[in-house]
PDB file of C-alpha atoms and ligand atoms in Angstrom:
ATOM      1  CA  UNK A  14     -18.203  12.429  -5.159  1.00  0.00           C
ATOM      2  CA  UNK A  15     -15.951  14.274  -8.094  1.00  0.00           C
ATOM      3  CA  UNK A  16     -13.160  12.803  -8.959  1.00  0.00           C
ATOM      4  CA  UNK A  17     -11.105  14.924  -7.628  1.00  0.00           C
ATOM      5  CA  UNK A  18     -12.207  15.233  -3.991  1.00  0.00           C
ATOM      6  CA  UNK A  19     -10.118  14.778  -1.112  1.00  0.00           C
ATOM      7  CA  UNK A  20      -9.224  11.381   0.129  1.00  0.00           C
ATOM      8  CA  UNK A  21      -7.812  11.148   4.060  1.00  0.00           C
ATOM      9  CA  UNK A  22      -6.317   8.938   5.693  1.00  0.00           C
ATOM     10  CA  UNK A  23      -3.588   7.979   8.642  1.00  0.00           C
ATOM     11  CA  UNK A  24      -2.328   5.920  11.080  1.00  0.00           C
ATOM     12  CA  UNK A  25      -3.575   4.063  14.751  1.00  0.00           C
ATOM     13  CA  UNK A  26      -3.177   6.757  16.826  1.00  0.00           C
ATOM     14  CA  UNK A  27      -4.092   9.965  15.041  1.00  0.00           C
ATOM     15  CA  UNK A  28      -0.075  11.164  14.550  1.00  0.00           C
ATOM     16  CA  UNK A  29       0.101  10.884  11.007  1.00  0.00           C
ATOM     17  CA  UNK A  30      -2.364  12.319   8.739  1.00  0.00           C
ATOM     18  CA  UNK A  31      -2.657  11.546   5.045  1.00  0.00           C
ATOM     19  CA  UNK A  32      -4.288  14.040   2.417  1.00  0.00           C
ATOM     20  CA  UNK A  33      -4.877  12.618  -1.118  1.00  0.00           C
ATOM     21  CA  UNK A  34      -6.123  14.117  -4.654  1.00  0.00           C
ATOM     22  CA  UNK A  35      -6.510  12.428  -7.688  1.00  0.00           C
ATOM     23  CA  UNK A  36      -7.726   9.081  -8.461  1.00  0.00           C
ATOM     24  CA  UNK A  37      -5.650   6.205  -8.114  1.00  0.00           C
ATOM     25  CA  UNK A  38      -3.300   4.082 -10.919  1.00  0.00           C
ATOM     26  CA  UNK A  39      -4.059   0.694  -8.970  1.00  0.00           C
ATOM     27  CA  UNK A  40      -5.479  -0.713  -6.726  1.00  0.00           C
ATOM     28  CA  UNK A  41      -3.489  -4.535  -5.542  1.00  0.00           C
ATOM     29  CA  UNK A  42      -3.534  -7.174  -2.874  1.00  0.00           C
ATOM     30  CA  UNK A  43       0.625  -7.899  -2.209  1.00  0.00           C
ATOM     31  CA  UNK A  44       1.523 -11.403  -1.055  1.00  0.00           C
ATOM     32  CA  UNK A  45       5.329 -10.648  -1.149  1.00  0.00           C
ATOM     33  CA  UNK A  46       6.703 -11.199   2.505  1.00  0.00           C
ATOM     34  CA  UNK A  47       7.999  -7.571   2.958  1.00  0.00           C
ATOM     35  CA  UNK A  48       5.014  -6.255   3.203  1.00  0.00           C
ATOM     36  CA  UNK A  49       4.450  -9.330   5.560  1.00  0.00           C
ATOM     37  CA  UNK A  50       6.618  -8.572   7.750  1.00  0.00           C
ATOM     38  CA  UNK A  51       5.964  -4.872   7.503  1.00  0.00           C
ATOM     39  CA  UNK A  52       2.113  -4.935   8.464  1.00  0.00           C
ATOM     40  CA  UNK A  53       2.255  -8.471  10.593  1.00  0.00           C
ATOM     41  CA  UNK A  54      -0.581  -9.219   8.385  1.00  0.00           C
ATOM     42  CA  UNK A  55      -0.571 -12.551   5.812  1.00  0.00           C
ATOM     43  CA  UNK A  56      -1.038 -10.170   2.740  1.00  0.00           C
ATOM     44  CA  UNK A  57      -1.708  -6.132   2.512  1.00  0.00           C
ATOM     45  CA  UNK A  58      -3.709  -4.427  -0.122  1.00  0.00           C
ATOM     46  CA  UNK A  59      -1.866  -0.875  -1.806  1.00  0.00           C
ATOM     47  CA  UNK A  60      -3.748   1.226  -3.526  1.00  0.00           C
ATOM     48  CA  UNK A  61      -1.360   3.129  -6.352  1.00  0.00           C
ATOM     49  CA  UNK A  62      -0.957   7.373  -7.069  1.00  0.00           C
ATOM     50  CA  UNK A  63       0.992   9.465  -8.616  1.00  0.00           C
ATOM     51  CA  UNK A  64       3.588  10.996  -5.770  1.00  0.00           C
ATOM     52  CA  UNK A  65       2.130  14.808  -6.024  1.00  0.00           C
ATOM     53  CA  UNK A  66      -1.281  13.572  -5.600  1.00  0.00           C
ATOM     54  CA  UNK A  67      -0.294  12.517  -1.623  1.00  0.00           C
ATOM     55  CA  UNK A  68       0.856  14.612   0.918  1.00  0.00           C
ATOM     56  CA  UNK A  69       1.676  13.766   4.553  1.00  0.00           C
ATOM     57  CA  UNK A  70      -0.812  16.835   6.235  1.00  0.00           C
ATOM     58  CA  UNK A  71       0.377  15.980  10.040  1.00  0.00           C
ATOM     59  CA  UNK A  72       2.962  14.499  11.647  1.00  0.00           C
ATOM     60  CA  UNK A  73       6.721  12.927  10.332  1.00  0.00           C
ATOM     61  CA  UNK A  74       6.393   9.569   9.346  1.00  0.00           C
ATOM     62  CA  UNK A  75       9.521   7.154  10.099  1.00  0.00           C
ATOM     63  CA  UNK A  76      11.398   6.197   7.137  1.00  0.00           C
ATOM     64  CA  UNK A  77      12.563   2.258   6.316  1.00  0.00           C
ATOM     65  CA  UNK A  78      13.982   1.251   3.551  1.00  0.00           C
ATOM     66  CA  UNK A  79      13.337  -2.412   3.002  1.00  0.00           C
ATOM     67  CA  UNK A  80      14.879  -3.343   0.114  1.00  0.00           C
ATOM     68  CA  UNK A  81      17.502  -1.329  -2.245  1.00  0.00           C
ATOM     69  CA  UNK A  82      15.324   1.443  -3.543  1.00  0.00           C
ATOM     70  CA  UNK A  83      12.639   0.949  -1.624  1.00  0.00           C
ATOM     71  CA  UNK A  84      11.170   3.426   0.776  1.00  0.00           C
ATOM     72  CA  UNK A  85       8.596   2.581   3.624  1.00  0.00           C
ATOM     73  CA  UNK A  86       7.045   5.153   5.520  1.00  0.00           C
ATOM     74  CA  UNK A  87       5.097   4.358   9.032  1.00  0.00           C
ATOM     75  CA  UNK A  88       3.975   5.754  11.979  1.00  0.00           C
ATOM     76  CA  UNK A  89       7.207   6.157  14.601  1.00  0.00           C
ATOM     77  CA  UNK A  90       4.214   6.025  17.558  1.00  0.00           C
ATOM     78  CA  UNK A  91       1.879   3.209  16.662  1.00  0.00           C
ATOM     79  CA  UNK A  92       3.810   0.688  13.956  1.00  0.00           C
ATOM     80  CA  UNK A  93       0.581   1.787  11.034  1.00  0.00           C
ATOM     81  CA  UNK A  94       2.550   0.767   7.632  1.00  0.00           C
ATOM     82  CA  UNK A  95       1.386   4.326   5.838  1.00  0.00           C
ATOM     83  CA  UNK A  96       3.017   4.375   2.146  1.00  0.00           C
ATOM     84  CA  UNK A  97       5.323   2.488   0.100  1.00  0.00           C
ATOM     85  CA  UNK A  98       7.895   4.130  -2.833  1.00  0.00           C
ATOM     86  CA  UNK A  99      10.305   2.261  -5.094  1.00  0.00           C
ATOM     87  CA  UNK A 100      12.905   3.541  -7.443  1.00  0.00           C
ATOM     88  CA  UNK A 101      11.773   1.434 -10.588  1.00  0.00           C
ATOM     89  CA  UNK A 102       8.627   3.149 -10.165  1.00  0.00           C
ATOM     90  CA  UNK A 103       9.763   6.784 -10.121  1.00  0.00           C
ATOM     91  CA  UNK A 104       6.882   8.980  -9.787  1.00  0.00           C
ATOM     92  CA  UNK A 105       4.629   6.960  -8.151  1.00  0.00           C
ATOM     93  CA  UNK A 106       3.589   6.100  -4.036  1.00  0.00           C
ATOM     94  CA  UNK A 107       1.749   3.086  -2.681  1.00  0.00           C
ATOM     95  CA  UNK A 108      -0.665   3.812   0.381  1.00  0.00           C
ATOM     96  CA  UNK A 109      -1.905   1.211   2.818  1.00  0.00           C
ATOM     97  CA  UNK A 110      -5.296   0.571   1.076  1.00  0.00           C
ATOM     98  CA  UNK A 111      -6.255   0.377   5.112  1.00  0.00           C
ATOM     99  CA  UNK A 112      -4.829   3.413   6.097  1.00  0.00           C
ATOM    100  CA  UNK A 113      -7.706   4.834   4.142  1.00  0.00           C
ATOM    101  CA  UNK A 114     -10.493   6.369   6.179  1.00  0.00           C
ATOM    102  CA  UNK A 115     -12.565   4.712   3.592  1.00  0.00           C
ATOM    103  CA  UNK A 116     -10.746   1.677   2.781  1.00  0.00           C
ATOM    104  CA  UNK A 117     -13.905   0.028   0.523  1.00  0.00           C
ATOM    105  CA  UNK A 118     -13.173   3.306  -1.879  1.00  0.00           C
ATOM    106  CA  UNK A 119     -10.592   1.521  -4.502  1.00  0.00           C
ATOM    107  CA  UNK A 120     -11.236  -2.284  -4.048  1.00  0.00           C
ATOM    108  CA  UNK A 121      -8.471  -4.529  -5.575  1.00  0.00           C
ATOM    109  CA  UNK A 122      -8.360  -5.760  -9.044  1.00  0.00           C
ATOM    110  CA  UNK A 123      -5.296  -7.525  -8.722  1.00  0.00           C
ATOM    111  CA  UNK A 124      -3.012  -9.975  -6.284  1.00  0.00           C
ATOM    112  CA  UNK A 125       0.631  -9.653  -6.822  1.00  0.00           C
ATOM    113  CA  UNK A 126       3.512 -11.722  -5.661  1.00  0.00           C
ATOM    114  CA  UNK A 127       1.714 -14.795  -5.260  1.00  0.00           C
ATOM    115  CA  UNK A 128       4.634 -16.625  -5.574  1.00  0.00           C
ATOM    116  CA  UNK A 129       4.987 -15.564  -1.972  1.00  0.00           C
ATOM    117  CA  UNK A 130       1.758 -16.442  -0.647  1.00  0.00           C
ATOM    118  CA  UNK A 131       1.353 -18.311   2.512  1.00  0.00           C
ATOM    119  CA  UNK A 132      -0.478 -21.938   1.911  1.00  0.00           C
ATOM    120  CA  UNK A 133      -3.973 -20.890   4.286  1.00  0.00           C
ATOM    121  CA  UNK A 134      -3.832 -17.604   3.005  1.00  0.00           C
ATOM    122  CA  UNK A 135      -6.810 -17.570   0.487  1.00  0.00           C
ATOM    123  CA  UNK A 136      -6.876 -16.390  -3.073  1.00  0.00           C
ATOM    124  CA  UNK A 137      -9.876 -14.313  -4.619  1.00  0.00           C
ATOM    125  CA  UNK A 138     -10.392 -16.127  -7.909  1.00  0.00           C
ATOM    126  CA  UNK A 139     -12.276 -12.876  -9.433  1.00  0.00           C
ATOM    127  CA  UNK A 140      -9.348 -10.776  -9.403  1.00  0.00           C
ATOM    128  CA  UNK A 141      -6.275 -11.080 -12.034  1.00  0.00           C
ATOM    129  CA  UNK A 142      -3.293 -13.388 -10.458  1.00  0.00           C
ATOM    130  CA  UNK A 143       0.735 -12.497 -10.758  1.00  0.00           C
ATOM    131  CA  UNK A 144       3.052 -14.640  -9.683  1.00  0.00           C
ATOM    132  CA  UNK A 145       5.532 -11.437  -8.921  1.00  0.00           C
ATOM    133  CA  UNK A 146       4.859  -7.718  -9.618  1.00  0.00           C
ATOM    134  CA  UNK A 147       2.498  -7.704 -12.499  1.00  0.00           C
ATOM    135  CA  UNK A 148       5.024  -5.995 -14.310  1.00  0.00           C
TER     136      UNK A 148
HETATM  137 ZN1   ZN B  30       0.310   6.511  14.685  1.00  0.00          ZN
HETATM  138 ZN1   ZN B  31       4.617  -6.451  -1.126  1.00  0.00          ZN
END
């Protein structure tokens, strides 16, 4: 239960393996529609590190780049959105907060890009609200 135990995590199938140390900068719910389109889900919750604290352990994630200096990583078997890296945030990666073997570890404090939010998509009203990237 330290903080600095090992967090794992990974895709659908088993291919890609993730292997994480250190505890986490933030933990968000993303409404933005790349990340729509990205996970085919209405919204997809990222938990924040620092980029030495994760380290692919198996397999060779596919790269996409989504935007101009933005990096997506997923699985090249099963689709699993893995990790998420952008150039304005040097130093830091995004994982899938559900590509966690324990997803209920970080829980979100925050919903981002709201501005992007589908109408029956629902809004937590306990967690702090940004209308972009909370920058
Ligand atoms: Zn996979
Ligand atoms: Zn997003």
């Amino acid at each position: 239960m330290g903080a600095t135990a090992e967090i794992g995590g990974g895709c659908l199938c088993g291919a890609v393996r993730l292997r994480i140390s250190g505890r986490p900068i933030f933990s968000v719910i993303c409404h933005c529609a790349s990340c729509r389109r990205a996970s085919g889900a209405p919204s997809v919750a990222w938990v924040g590190f620092e980029s030495g604290a994760v380290t692919v352990a198996a397999g060779d994630p596919q790269v996409f780049n989504s935007s101009t200096g933005v990096t997506r990583r997923f699985c090249r078997r099963c689709g699993t959105a893995l990790t998420y890296e952008n150039a304005r945030r040097p130093g830091t990666i995004d994982v899938t907060t559900l590509a966690l073997d324990d997803p209920s570890l970080f829980p979100p404090t925050s919903e981002v890009w709201l501005g992007d939010r589908l109408p029956w998509q629902p809004v937590d009203p306990t967690l702090q609200h940004f209308a972009t990237n909370g920058d």
